[in-house]
Coordinates of C-alpha atoms in Angstrom, one line a residue:
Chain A
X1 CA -41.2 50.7 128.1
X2 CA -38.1 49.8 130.2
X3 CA -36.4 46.4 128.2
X4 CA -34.9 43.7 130.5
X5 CA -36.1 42.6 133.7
X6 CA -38.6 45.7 135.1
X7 CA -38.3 46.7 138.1
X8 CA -42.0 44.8 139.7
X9 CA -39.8 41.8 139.2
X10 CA -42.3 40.0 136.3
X11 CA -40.4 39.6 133.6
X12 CA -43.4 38.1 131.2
X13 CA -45.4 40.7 131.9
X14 CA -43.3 43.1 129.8
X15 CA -44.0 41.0 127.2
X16 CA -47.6 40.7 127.6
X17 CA -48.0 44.2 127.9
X18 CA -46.3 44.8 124.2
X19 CA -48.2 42.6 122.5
X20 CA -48.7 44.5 119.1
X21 CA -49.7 42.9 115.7
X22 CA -46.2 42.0 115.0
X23 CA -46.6 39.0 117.3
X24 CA -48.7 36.9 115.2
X25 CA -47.5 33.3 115.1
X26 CA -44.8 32.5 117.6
X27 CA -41.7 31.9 115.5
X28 CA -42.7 35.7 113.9
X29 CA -42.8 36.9 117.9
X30 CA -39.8 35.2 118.6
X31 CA -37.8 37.3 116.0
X32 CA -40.3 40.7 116.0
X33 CA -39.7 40.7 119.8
X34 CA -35.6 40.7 119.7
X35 CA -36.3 43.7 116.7
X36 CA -38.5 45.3 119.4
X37 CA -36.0 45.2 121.6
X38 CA -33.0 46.1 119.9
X39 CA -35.0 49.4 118.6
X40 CA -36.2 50.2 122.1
X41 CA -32.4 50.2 122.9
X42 CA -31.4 52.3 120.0
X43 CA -34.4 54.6 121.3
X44 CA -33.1 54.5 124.7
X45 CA -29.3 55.4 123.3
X46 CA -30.7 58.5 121.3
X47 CA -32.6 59.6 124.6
X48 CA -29.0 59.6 126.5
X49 CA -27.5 61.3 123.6
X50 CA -30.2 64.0 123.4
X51 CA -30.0 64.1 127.3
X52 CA -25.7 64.1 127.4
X53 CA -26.1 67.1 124.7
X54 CA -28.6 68.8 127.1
X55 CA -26.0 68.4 130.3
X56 CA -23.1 69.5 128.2
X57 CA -25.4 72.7 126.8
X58 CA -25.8 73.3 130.5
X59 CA -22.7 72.9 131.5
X60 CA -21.2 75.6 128.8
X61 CA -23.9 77.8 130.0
X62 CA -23.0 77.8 133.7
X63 CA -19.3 77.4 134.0
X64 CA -17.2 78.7 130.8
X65 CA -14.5 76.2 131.1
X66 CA -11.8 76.7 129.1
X67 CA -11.8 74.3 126.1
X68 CA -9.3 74.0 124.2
X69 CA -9.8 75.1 120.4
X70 CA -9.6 72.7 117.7
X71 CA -6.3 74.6 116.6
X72 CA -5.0 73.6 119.8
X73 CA -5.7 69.9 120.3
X74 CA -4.5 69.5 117.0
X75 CA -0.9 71.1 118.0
X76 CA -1.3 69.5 121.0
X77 CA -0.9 66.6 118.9
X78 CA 2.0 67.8 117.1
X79 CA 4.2 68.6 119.9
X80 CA 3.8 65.6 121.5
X81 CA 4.6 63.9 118.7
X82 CA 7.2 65.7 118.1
X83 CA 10.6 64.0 116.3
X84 CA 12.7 66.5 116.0
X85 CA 15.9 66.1 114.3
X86 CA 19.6 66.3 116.5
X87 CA 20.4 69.6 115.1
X88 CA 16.9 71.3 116.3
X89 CA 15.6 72.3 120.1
X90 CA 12.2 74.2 120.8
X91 CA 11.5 76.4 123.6
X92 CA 8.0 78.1 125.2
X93 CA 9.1 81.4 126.0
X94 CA 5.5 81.8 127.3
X95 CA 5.5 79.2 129.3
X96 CA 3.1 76.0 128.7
X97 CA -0.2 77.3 128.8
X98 CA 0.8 79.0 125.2
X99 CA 1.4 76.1 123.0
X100 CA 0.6 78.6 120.2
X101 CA 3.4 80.5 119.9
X102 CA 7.0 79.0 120.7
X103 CA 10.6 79.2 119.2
X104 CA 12.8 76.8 117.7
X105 CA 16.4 76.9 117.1
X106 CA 18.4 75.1 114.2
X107 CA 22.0 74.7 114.2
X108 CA 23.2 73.0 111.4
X109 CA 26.0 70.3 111.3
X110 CA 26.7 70.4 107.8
X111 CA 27.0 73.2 104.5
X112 CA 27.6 76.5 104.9
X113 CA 25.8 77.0 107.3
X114 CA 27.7 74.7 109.7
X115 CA 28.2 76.3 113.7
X116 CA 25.7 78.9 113.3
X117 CA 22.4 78.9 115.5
X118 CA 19.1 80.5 113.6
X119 CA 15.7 80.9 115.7
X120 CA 12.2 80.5 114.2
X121 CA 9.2 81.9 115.6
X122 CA 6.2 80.2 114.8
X123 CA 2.6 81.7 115.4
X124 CA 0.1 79.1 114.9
X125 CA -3.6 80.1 114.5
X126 CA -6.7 79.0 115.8
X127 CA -7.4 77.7 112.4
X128 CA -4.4 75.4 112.0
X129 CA -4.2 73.2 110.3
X130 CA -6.3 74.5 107.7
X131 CA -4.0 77.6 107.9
X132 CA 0.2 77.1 107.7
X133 CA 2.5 77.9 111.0
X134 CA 3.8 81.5 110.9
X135 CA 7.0 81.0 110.8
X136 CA 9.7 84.3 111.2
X137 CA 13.4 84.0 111.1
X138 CA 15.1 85.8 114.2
X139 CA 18.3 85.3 113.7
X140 CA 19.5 88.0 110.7
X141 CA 20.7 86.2 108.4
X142 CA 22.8 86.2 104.8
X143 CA 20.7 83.3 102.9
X144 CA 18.9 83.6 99.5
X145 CA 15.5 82.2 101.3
X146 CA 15.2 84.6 104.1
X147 CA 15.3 87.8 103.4
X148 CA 16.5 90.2 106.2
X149 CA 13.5 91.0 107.4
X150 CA 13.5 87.8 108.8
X151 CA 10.9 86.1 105.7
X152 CA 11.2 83.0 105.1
X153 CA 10.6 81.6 101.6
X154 CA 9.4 77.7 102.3
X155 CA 6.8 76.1 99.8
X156 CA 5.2 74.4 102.5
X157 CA 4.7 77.5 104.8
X158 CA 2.8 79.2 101.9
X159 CA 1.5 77.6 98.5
X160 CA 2.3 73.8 99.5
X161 CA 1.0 73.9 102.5
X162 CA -1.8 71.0 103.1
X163 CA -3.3 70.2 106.6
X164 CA -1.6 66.6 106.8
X165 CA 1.8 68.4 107.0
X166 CA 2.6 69.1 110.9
X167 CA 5.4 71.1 112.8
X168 CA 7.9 68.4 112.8
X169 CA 7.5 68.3 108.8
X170 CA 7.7 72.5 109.0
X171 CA 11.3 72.2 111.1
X172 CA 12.6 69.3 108.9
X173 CA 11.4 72.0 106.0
X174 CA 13.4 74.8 107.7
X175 CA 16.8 72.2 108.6
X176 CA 16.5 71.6 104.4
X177 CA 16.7 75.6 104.0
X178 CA 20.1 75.3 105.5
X179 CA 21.7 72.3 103.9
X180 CA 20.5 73.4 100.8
X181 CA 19.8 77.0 99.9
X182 CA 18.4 77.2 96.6
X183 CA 18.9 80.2 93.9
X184 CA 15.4 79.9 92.6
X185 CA 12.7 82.2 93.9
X186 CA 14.7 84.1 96.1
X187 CA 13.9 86.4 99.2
X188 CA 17.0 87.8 99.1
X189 CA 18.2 88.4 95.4
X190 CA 21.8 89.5 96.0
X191 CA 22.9 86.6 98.4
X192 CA 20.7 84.1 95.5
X193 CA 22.7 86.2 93.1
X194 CA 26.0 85.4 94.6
X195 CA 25.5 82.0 95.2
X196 CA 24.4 81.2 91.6
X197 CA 27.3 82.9 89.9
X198 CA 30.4 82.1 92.8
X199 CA 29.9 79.5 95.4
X200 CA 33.3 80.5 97.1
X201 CA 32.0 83.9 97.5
X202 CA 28.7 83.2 98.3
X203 CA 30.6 80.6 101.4
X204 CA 32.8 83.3 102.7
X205 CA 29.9 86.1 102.8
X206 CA 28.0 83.7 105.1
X207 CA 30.7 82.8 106.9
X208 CA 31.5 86.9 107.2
X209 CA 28.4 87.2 108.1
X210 CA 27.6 84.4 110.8
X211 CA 31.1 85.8 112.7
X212 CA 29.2 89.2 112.8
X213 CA 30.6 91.6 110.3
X214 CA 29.1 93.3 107.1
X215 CA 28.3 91.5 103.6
X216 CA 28.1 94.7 101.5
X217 CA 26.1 97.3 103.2
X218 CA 24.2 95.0 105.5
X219 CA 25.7 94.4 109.3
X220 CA 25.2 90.7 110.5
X221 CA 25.4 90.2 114.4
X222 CA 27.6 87.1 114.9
X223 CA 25.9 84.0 115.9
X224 CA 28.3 81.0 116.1
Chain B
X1 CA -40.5 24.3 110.5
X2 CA -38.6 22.2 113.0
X3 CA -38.0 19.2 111.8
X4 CA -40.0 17.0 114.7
X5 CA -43.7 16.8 115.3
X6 CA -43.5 18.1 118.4
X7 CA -43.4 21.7 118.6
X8 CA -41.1 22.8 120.9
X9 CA -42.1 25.9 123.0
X10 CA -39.6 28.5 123.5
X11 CA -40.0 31.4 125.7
X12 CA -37.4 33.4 125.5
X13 CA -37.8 35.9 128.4
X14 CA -34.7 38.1 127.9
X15 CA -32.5 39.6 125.2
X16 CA -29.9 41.7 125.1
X17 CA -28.0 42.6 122.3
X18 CA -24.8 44.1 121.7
X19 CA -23.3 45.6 118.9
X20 CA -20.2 47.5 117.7
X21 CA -19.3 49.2 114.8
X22 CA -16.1 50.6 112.8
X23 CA -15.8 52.6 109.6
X24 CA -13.8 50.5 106.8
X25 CA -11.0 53.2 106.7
X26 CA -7.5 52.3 105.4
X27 CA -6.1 54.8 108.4
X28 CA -6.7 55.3 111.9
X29 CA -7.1 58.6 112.2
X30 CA -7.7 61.8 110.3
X31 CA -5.0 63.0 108.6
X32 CA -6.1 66.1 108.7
X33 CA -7.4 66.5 112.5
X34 CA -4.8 63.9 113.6
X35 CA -8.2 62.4 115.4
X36 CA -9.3 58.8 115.6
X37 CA -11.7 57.5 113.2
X38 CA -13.9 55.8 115.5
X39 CA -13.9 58.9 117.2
X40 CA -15.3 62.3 115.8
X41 CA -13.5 65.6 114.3
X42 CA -12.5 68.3 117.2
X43 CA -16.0 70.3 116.8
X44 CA -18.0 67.0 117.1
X45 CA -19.1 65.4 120.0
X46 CA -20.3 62.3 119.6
X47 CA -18.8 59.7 116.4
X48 CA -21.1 57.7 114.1
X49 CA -23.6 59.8 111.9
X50 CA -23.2 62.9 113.5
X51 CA -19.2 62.6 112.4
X52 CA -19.3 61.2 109.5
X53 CA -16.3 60.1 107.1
X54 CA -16.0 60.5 103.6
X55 CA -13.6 59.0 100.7
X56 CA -12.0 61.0 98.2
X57 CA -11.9 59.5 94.3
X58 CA -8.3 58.9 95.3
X59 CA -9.5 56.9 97.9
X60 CA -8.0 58.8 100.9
X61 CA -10.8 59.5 104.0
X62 CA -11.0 62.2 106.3
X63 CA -13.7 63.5 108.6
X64 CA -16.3 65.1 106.5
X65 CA -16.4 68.2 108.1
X66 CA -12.6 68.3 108.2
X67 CA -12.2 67.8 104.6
X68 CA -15.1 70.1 103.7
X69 CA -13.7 72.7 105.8
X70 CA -10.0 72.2 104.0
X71 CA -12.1 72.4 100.6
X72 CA -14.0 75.4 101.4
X73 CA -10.8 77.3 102.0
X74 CA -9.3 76.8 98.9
X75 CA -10.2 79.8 96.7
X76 CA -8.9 77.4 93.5
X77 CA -9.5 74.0 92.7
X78 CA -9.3 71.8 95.8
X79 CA -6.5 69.0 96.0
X80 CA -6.4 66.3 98.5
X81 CA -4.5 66.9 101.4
X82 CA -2.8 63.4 101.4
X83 CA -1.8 63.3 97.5
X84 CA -2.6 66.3 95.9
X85 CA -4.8 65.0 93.6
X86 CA -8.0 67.0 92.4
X87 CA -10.3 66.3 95.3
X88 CA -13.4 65.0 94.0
X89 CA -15.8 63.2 96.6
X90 CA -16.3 59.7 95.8
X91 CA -19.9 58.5 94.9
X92 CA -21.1 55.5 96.5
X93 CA -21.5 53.1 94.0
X94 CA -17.6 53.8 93.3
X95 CA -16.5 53.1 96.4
X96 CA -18.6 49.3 96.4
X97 CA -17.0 48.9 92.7
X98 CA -13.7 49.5 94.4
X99 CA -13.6 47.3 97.0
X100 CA -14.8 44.5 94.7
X101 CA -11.8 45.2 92.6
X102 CA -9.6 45.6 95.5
X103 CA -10.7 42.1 97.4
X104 CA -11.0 39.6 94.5
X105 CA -12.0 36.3 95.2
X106 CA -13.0 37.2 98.3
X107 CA -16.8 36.3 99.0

């Protein structure tokens, strides 16, 4: 049931030989004999298919190569995509066979945050993007959105979070958290607490505290 | 049926046909998987019916087994990844009455 030329090198024959009742008048043929065709291909396509699956089954069986998870290609993605603004650099402490866990450093060029250097981990799982980036804050630091465990309080790293957003919307997230820290649903309620009621204070606690120095009872290691 | 007397006799010995297809998404790829289309979601192998897409009632596509998987997660009601709308899957008959409406005049 091979369609095209077979391989005894009579082509009519094959059309002989599949004479069926859908040939009845020759116009009918004409068109029944194109349909045949065309489903004998689609039958042939499904066979490779069914036989591809069958290699690949195989394959998986035999030699366990390592395939990348769809967490993975999807980050893959990401990184190479990557847009990153002039204020942010990312690293692979683990070299590049761990795309899944990697650091990136923000230092801001403007608010009062400006000449400090802050690193994020991120932890991504094998179920990103359908779960958010872990994101942890390394650097100690005096902000109402990070509290000193290192937290970090980012819509879109916890209730926002949809699977169209990528790490290049994550970091342009975390460069926002510096240019403007906002009072509302703080991680750290004295810093939010200081910045809502005295702005000059709440400047010269984070400057204090970015020198290295204490803000209250809390010591901040300097990182300008 | 031929407009002569004569019949003309055609053999045709020969036929090969060739087609292609491509789904009649606004986007190229998923926005969810970041994957082509006309390719298939990351656990998929091959594209076509095996990968199929799906439309939103806000009209936003994503592999169906990408978007079913982002649905399935959500322990409340599910909004589309792209808008945030309720996500509600789009019935057929919708979709056909939407690209009339979207492509007047256009026959």
């Amino acid at each position: 049931m091979e369609p095209g030329p077979n391989k005894n090198g009579s082509r009519s024959s094959s059309y002989k030989k599949n004479k069926s009742p859908l040939y009845s008048s020759s116009l009918d043929g004409l068109i029944s004999h194109g349909l045949l065709n065309s489903w004998r291909a689609m039958i042939r396509l499904f066979k490779i298919k069914d036989q591809r699956k069958e290699e690949a089954a195989n394959a998986n069986g035999r030699a366990p190569a390592k395939k990348q998870s769809a967490g993975e290609l999807r980050l893959h993605k990401d990184i190479s995509e990557l847009n990153l603004p002039k204020t942010t650099t990312i690293a692979f402490p683990n070299g590049k066979d761990d795309l899944m866990n990697f650091e990136i450093s923000i230092r801001p060029d403007e608010g009062y945050y400006l000449g400090g250097t802050f690193t994020f981990t991120f932890q991504i799982s094998a179920s990103y993007p359908h779960e958010p980036p872990k994101v942890k804050c390394k650097t100690k630091v005096y902000h109402p959105n990070i509290d000193l465990e290192g937290n970090v309080c980012l819509n879109i790293l916890r209730e926002d979070w949809k699977p169209v957003l990528n790490i290049n919307t994550v970091i342009y997230g975390l460069n926002l958290l510096f240019t403007q820290p906002n009072d509302e649903d703080p991680l750290n309620h004295e810093a939010a607490a200081v910045l809502h009621d005295n702005p000059r204070l709440f400047e010269t606690n984070v400057r204090r505290a970015m020198a290295g120095g204490y803000v209250g009872n809390t010591y901040f290691t300097r990182c300008i | 049926m031929f407009p002569s007397r004569s019949k003309m006799k055609v053999k045709i010995l020969n036929w090969h046909a060739v087609a292609s297809w491509t789904w009649d998404a606004q986007d190229e790829t998923c926005g969810i998987c970041r994957m082509a289309f006309d390719g298939c979601c990351p656990d998929c192998k091959y594209p076509g019916d095996d990968c199929p897409l799906i439309w939103g009632a806000c009209n936003h596509s994503f592999h169906l087994h990408c978007i079913l998987k982002w649905v399935n997660s959500q322990t409340s009601q599910p909004h589309c990844p792209m808008c945030r709308r309720e996500w509600q899957f789009k019935a057929w008959e919708q979709r056909r009455r939407g690209f009339q409406l979207e492509t007047p005049g256009q026959c």
